[in-house]
mmCIF file with all atom_site columns, C-alpha atoms in Angstrom:
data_model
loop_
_atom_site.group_PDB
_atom_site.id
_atom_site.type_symbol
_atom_site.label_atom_id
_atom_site.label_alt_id
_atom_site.label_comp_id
_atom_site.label_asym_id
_atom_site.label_entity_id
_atom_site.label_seq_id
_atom_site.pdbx_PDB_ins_code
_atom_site.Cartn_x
_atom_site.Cartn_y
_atom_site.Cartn_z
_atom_site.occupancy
_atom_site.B_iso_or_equiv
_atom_site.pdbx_formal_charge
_atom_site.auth_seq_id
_atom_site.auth_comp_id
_atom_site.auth_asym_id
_atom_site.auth_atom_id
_atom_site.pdbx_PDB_model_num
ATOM 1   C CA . UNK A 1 1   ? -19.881 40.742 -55.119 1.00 41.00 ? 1114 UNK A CA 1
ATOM 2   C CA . UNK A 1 2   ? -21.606 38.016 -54.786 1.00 47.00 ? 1115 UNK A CA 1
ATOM 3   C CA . UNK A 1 3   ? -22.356 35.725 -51.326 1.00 43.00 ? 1116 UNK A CA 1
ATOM 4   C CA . UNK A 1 4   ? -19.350 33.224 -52.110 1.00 45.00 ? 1117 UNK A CA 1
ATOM 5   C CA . UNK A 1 5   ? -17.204 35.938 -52.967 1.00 44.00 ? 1118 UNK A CA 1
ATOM 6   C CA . UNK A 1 6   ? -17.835 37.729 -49.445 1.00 49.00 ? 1119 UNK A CA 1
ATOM 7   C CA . UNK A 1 7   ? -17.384 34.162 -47.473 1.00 49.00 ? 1120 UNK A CA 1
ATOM 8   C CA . UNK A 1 8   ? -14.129 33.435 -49.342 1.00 59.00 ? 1121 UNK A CA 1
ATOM 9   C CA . UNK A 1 9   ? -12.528 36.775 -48.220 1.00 59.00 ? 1122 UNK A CA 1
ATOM 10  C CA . UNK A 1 10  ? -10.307 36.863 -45.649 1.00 75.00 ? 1123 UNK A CA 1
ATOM 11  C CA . UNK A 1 11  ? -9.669  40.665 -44.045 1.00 84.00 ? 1124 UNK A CA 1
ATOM 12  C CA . UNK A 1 12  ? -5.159  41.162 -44.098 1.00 83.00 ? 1125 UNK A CA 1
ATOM 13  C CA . UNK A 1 13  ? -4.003  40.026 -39.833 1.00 88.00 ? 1126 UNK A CA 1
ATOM 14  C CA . UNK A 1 14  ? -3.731  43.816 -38.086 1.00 90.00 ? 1127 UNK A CA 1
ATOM 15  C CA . UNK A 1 15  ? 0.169   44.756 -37.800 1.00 90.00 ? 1128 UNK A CA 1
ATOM 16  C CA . UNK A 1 16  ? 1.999   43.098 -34.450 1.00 92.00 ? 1129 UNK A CA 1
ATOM 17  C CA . UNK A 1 17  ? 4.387   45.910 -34.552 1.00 91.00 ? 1130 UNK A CA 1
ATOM 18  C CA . UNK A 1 18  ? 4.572   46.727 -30.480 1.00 90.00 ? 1131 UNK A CA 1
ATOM 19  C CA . UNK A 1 19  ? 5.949   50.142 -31.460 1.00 83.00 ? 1132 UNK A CA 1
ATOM 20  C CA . UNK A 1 20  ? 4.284   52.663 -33.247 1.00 79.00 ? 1133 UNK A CA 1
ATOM 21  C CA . UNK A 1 21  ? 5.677   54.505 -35.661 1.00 73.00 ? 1134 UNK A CA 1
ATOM 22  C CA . UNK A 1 22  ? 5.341   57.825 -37.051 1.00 66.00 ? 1135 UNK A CA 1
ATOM 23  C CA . UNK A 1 23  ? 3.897   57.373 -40.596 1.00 59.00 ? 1136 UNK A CA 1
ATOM 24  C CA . UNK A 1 24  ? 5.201   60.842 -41.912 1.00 60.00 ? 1137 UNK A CA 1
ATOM 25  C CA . UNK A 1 25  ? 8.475   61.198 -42.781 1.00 54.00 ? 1138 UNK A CA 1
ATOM 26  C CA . UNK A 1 26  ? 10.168  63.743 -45.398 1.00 51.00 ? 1139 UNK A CA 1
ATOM 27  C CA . UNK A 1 27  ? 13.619  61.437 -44.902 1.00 48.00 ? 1140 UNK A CA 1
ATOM 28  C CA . UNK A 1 28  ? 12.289  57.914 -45.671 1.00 54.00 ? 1141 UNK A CA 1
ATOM 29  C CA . UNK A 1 29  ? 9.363   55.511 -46.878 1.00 59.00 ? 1142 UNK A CA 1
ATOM 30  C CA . UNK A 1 30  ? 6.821   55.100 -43.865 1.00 67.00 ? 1143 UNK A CA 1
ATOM 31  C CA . UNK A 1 31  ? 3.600   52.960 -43.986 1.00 81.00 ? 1144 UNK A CA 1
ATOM 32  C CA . UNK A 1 32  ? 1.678   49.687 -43.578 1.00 85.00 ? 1145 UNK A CA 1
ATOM 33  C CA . UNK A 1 33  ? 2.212   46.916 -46.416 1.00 88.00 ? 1146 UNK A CA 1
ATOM 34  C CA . UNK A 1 34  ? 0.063   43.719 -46.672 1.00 86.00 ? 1147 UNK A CA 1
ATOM 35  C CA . UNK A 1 35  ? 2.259   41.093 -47.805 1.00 84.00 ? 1148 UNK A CA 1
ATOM 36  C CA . UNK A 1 36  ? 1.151   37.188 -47.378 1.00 77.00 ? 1149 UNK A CA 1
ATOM 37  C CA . UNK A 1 37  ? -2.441  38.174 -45.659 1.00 83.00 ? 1150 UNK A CA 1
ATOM 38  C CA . UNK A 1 38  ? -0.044  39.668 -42.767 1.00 89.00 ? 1151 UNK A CA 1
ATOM 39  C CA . UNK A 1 39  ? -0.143  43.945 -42.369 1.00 91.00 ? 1152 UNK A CA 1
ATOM 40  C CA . UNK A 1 40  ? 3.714   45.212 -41.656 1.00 93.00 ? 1153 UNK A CA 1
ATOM 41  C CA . UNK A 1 41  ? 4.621   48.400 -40.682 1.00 91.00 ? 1154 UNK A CA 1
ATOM 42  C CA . UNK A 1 42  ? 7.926   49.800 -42.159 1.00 91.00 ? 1155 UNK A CA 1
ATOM 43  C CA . UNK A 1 43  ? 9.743   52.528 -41.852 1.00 90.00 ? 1156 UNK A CA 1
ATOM 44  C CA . UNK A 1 44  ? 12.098  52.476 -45.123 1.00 90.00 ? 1157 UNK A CA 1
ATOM 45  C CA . UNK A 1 45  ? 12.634  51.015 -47.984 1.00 90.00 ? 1158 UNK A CA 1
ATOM 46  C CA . UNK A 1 46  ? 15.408  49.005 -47.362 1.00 92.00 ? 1159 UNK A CA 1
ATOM 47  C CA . UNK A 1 47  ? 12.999  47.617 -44.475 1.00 93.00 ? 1160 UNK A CA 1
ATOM 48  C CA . UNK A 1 48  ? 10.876  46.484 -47.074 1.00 91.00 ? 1161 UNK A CA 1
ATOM 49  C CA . UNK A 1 49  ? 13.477  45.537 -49.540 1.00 91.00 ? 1162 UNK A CA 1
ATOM 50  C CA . UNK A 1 50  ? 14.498  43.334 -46.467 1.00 94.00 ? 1163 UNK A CA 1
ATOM 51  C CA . UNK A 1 51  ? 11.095  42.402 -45.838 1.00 93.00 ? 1164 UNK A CA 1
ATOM 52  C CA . UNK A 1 52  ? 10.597  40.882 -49.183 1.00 89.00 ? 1165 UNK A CA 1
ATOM 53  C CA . UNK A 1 53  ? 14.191  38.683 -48.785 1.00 89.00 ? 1166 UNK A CA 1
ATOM 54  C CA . UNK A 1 54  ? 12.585  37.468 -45.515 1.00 92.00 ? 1167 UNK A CA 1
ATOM 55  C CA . UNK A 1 55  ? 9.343   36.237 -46.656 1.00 89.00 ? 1168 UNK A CA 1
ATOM 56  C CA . UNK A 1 56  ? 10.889  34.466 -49.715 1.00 84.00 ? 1169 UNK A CA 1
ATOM 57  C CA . UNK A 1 57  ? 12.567  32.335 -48.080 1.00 84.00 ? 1170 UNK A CA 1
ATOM 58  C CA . UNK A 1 58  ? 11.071  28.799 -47.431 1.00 80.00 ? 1171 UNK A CA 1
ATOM 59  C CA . UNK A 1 59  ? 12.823  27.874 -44.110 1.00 87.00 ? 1172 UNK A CA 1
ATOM 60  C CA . UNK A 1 60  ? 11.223  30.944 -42.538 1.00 91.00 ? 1173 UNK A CA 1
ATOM 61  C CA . UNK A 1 61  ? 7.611   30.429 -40.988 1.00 93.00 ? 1174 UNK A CA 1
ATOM 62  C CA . UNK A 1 62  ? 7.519   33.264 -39.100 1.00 96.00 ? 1175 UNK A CA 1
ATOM 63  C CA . UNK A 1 63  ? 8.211   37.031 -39.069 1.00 96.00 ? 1176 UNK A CA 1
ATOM 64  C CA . UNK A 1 64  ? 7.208   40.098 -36.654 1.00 96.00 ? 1177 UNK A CA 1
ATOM 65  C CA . UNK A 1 65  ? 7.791   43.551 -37.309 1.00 95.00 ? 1178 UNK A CA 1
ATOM 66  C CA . UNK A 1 66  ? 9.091   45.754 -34.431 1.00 95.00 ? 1179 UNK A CA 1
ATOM 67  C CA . UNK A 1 67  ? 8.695   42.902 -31.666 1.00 96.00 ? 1180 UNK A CA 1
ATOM 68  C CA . UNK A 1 68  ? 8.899   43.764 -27.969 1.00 96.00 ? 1181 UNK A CA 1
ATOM 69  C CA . UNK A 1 69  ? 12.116  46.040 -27.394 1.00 96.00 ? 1182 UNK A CA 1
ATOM 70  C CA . UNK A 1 70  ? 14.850  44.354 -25.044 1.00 96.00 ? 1183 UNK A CA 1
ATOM 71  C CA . UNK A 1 71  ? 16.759  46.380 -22.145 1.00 96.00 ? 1184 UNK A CA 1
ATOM 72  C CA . UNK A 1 72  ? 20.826  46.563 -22.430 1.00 96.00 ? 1185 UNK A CA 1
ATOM 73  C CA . UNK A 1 73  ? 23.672  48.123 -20.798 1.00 94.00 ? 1186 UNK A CA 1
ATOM 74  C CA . UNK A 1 74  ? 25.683  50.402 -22.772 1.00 91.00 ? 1187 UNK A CA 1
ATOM 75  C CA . UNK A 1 75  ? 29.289  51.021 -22.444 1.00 87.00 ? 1188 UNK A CA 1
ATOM 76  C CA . UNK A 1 76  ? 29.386  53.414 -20.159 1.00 89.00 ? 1189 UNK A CA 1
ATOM 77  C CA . UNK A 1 77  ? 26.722  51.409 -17.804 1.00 92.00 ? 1190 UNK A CA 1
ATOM 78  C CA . UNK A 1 78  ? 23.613  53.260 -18.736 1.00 94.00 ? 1191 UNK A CA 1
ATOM 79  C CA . UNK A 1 79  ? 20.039  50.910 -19.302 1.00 96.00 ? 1192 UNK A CA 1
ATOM 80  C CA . UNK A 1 80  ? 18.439  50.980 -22.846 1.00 95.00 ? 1193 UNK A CA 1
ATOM 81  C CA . UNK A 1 81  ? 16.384  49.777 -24.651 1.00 95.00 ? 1194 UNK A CA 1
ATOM 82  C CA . UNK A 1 82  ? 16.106  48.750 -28.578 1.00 96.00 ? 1195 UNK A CA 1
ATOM 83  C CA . UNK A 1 83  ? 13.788  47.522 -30.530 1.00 96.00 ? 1196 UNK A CA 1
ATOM 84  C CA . UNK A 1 84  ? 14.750  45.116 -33.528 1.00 97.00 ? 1197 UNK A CA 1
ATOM 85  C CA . UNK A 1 85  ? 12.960  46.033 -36.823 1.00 96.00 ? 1198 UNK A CA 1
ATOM 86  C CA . UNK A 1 86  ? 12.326  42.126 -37.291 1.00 97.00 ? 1199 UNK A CA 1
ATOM 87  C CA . UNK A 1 87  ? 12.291  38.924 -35.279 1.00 98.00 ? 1200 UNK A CA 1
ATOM 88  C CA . UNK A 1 88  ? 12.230  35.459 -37.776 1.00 97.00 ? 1201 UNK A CA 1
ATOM 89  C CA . UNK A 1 89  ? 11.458  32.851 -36.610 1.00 97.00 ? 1202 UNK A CA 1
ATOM 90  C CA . UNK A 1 90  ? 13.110  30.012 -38.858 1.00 94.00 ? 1203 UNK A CA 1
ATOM 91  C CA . UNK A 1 91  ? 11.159  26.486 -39.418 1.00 90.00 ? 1204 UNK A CA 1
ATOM 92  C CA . UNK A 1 92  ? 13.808  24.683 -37.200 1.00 91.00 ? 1205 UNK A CA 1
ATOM 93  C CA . UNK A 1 93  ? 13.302  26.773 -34.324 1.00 95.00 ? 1206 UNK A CA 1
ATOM 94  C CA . UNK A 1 94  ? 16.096  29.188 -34.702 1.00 95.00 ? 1207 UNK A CA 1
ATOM 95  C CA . UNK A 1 95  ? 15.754  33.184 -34.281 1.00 97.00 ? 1208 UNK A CA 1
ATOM 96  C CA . UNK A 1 96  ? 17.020  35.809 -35.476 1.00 97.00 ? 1209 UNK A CA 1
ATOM 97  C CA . UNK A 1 97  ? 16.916  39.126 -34.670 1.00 97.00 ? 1210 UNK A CA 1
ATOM 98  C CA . UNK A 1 98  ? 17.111  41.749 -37.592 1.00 97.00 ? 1211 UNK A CA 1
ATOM 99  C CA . UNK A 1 99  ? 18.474  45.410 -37.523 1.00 97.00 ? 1212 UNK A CA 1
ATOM 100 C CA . UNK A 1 100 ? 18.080  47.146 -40.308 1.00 96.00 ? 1213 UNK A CA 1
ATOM 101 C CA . UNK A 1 101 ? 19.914  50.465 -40.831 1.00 93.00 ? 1214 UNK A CA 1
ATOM 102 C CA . UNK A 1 102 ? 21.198  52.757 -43.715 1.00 92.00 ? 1215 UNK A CA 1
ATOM 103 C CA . UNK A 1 103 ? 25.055  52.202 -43.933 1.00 93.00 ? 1216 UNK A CA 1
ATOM 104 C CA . UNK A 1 104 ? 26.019  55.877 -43.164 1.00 91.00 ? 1217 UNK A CA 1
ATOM 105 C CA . UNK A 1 105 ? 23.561  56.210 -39.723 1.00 87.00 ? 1218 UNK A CA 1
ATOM 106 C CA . UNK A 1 106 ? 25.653  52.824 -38.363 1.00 89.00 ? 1219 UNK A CA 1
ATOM 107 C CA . UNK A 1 107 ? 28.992  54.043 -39.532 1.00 87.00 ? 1220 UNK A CA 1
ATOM 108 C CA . UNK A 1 108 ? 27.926  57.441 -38.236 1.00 83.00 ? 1221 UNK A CA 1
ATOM 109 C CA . UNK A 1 109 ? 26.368  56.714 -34.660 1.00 79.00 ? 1222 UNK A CA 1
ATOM 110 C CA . UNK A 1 110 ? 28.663  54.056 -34.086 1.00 86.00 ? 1223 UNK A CA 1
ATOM 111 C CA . UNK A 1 111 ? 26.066  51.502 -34.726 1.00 92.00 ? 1224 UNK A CA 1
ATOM 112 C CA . UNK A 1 112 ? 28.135  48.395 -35.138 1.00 90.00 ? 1225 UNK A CA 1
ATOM 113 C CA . UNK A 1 113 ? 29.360  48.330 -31.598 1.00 92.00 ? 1226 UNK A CA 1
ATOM 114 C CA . UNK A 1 114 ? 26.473  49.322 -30.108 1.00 93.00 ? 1227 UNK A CA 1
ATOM 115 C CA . UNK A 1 115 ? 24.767  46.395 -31.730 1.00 95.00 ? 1228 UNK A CA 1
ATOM 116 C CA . UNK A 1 116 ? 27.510  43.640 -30.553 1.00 94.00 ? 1229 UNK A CA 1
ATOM 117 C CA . UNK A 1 117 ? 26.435  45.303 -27.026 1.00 95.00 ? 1230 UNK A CA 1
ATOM 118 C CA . UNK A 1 118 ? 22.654  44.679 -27.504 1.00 96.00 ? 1231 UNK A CA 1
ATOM 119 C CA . UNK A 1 119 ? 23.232  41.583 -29.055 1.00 96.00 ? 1232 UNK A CA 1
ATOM 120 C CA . UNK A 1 120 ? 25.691  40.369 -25.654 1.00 95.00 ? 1233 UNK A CA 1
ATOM 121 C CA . UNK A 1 121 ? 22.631  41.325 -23.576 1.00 96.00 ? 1234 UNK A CA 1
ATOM 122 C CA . UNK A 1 122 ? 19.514  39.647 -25.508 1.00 95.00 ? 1235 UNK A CA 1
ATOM 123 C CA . UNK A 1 123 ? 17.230  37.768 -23.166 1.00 93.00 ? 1236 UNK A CA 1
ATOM 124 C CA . UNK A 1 124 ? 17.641  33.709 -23.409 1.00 88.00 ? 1237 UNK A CA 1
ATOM 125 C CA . UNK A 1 125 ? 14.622  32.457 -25.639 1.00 93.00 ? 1238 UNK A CA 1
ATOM 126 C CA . UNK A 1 126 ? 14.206  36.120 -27.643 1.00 97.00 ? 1239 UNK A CA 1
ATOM 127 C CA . UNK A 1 127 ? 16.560  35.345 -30.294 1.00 97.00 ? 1240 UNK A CA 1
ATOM 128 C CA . UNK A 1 128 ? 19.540  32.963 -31.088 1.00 96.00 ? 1241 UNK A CA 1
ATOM 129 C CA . UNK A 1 129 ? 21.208  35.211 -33.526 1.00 96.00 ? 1242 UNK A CA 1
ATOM 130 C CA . UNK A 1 130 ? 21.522  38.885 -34.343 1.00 96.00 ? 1243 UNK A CA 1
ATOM 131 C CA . UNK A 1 131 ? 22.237  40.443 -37.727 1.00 96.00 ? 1244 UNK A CA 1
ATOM 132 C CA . UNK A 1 132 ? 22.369  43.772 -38.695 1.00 96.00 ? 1245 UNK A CA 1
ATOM 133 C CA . UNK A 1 133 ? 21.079  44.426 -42.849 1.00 95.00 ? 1246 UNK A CA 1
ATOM 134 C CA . UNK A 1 134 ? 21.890  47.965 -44.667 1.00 94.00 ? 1247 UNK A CA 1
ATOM 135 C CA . UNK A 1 135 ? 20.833  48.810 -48.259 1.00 92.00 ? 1248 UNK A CA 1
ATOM 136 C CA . UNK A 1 136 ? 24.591  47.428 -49.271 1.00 90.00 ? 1249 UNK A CA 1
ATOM 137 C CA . UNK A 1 137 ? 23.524  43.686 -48.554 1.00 90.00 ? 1250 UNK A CA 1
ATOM 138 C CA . UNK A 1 138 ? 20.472  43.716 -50.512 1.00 88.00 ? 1251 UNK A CA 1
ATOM 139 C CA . UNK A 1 139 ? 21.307  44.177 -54.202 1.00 87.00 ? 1252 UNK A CA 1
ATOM 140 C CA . UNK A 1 140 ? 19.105  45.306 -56.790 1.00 86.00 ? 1253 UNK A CA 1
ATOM 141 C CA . UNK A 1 141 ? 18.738  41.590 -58.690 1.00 90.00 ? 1254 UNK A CA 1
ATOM 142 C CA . UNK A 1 142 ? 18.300  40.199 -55.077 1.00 88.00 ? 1255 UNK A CA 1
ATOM 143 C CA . UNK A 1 143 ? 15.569  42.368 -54.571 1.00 87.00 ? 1256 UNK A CA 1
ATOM 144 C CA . UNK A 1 144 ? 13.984  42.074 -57.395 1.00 89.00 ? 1257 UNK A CA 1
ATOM 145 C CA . UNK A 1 145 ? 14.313  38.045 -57.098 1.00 92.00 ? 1258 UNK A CA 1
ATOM 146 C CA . UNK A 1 146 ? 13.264  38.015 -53.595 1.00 90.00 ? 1259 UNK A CA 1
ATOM 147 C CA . UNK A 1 147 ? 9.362   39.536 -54.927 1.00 88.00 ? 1260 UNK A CA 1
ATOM 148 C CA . UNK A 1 148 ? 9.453   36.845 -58.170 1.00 91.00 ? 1261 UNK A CA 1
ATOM 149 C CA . UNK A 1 149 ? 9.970   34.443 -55.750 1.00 90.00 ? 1262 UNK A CA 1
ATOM 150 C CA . UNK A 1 150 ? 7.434   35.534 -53.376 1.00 86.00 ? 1263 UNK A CA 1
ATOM 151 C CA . UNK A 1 151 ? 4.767   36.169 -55.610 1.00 87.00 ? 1264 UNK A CA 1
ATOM 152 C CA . UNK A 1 152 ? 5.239   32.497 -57.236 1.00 91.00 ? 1265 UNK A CA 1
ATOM 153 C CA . UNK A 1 153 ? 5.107   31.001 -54.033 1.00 87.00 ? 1266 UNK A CA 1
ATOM 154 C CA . UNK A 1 154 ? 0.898   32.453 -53.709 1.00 84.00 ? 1267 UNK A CA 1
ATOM 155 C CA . UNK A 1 155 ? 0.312   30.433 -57.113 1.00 89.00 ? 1268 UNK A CA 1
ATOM 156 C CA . UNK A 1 156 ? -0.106  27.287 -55.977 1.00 90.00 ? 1269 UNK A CA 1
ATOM 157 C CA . UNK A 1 157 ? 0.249   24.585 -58.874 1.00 96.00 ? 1270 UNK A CA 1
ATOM 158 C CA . UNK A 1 158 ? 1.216   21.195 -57.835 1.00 96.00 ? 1271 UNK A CA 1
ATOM 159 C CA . UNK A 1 159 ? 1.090   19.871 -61.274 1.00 97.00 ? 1272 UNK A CA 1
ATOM 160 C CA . UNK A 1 160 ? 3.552   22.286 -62.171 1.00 97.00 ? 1273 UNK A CA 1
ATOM 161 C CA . UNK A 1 161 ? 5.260   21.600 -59.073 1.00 97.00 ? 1274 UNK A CA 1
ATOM 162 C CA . UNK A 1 162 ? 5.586   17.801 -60.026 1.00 97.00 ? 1275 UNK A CA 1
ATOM 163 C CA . UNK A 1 163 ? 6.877   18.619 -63.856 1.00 97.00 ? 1276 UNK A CA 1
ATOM 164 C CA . UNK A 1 164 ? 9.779   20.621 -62.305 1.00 97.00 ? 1277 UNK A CA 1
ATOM 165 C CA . UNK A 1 165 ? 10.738  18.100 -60.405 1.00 97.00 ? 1278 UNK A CA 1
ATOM 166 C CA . UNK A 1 166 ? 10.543  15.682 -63.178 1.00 97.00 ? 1279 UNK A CA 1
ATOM 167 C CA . UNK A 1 167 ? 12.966  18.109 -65.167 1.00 97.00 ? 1280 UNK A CA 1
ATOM 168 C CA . UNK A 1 168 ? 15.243  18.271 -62.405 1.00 96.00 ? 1281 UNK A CA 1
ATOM 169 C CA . UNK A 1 169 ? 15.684  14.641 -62.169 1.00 96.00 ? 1282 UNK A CA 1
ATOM 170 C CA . UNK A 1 170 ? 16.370  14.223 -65.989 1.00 95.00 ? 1283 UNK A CA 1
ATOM 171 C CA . UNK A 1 171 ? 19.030  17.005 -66.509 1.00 96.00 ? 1284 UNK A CA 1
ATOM 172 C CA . UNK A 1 172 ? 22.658  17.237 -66.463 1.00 96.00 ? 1285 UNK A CA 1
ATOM 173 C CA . UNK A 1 173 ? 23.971  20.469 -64.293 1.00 96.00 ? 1286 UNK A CA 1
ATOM 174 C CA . UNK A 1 174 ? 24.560  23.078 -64.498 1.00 96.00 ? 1287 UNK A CA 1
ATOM 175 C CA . UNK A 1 175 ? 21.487  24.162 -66.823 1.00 97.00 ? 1288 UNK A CA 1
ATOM 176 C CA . UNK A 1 176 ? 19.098  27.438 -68.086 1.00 97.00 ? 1289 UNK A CA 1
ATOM 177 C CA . UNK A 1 177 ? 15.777  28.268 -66.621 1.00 97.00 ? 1290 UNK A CA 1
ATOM 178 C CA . UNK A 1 178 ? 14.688  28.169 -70.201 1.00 97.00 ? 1291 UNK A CA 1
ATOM 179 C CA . UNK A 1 179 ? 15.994  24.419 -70.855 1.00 97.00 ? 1292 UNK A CA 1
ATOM 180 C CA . UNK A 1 180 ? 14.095  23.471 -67.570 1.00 97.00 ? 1293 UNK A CA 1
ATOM 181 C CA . UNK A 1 181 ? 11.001  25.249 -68.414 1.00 97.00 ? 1294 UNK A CA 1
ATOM 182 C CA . UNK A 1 182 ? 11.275  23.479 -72.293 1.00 97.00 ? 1295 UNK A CA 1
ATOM 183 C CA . UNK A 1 183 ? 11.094  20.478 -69.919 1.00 97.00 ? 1296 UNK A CA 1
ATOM 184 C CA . UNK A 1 184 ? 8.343   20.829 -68.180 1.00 97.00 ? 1297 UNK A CA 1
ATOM 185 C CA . UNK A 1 185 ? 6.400   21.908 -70.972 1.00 96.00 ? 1298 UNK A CA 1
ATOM 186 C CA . UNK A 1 186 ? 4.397   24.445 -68.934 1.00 97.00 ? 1299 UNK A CA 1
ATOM 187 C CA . UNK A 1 187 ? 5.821   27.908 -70.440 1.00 95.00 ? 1300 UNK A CA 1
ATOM 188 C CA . UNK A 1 188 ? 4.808   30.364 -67.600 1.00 95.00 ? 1301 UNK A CA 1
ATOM 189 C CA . UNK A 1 189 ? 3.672   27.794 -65.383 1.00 96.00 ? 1302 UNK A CA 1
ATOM 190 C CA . UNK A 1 190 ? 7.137   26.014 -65.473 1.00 97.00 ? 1303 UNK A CA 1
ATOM 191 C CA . UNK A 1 191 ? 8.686   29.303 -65.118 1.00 97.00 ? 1304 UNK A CA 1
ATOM 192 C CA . UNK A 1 192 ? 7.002   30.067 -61.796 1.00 96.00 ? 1305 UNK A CA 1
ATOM 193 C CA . UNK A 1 193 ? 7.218   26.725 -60.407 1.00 97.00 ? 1306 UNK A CA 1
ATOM 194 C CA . UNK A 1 194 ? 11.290  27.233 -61.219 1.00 97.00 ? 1307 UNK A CA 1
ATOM 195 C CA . UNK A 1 195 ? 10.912  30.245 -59.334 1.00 95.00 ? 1308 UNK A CA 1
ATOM 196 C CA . UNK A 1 196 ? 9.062   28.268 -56.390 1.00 94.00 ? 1309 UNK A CA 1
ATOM 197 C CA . UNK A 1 197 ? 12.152  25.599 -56.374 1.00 95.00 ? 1310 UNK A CA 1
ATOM 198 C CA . UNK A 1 198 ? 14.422  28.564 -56.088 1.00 93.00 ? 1311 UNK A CA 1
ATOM 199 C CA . UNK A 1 199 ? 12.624  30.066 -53.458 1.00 89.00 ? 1312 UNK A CA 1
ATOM 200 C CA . UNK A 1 200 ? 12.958  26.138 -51.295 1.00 89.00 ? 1313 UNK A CA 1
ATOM 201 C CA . UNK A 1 201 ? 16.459  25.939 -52.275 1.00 90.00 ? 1314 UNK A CA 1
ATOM 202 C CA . UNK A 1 202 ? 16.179  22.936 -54.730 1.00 93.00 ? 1315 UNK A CA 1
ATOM 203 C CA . UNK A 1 203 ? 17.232  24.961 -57.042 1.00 95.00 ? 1316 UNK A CA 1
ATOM 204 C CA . UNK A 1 204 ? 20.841  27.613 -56.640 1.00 95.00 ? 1317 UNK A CA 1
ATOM 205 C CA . UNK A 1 205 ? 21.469  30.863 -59.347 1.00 95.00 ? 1318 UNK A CA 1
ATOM 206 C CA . UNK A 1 206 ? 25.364  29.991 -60.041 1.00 94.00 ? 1319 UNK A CA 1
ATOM 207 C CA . UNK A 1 207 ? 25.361  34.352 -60.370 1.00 91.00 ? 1320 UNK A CA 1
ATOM 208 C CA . UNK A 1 208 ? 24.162  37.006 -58.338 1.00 85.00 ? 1321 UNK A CA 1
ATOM 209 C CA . UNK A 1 209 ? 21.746  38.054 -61.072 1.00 87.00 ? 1322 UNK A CA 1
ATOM 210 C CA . UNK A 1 210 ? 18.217  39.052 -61.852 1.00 91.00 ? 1323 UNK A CA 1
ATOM 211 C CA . UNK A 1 211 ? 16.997  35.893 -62.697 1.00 94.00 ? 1324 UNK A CA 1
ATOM 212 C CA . UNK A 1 212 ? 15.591  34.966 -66.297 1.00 94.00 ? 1325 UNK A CA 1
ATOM 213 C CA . UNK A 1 213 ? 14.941  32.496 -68.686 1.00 95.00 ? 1326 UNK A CA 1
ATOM 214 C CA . UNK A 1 214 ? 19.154  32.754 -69.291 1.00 95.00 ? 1327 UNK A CA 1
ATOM 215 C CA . UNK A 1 215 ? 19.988  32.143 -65.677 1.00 96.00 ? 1328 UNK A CA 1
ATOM 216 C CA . UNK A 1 216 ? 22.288  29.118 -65.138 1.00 96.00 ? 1329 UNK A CA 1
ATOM 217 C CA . UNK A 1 217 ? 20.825  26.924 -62.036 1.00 97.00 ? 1330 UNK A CA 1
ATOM 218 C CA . UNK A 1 218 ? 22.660  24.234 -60.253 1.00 96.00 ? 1331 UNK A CA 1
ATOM 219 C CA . UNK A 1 219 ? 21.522  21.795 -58.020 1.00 95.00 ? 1332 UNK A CA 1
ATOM 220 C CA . UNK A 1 220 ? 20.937  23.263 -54.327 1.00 91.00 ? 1333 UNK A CA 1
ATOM 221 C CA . UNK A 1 221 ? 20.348  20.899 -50.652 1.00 83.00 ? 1334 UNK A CA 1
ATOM 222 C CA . UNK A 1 222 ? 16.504  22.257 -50.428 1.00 70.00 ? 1335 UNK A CA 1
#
């Protein structure tokens, strides 16, 4: 590696999780992920299925992984505390606080209600919102269009950008990815820019599918 090569590298941001967690686990997928020069820790899958939603969204700007757990009264009048896998931070200001679980541990410990407890009880200022995610609100095309998104968003290509926009203006709606790509004349370049309008909203998927050069599109308020 050469002397540019070493100045131009920027070391991942250490984790901001304030809870450690065990990173062995026969029961579930454990471990640190580096994911827009940012280190996570997870503790499942479906955390980083979630994790993947989060970050390919456009409105959010910013996202911390186990944040500082909050202090509740239960039902029958005993203090806990929980801490909330994520805390977003959306680009207008607004906050949400994530919970992710598998369906059958909140079904099975009674999760739900707990949470509307917790979420009765959050501090002013932590979060304006609370939302609780299982592996039966992220679908597989989601998921799998949540990290094309995300990857197309670190490919920055303005000209690209610009040609999409140019296609958007001059078609009727709805249309295919592939008639918008033909457009902009870009092949895989158009394709990921696509993928970056999707990502900001411009663009909507008229299904909840895996998206492709078939994929019907529609105008969206981005």
């Amino acid at each position: 590696m050469n002397h540019t090569e070493n100045h131009l590298f920027k070391p991942p941001l250490p984790s901001r999780a304030t809870r450690k967690i065990p990173m062995r686990s026969c029961a579930s997928c454990r471990g640190l992920v580096t994911l827009e020069g940012q280190k996570f820790a997870i503790e499942s899958l479906t955390e980083l299925r979630t994790l993947l939603q989060i970050l390919s969204r456009d409105d959010v700007v910013d996202v911390w992984e186990q944040p500082p757990a909050v202090s509740y009264r239960d039902s029958r009048g005993c203090i806990k505390s929980h801490t909330f896998d994520f805390l977003i931070t959306k680009r207008c200001g607004w906050k949400i606080a994530v919970a992710v679980k598998s369906s059958f541990r909140a079904k099975a410990g009674n999760f739900f209600e707990e949470l509307q407890e917790i979420a009765q009880q959050v501090p002013p200022g932590f979060a304006d919102e609370v939302v609780l995610v299982t592996e039966k609100d992220l679908s597989r095309s989601a998921t799998l269009n949540a990290g094309r998104c995300f990857q197309a968003k670190r490919m920055v290509d303005p000209l690209a950008d610009e040609a999409v926009a140019a296609a958007i203006s001059e078609v009727n709606f709805p249309t295919t990815i592939e008639n918008l790509v033909r457009k902009t004349g870009l092949l895989g370049r158009g394709y990921r820019a696509l993928l970056r309008a999707i990502a900001e909203g411009r663009l909507l998927l008229t299904e909840s599918v895996s998206v492709d050069y078939t994929s019907q599109v529609i105008l969206g308020d981005g």
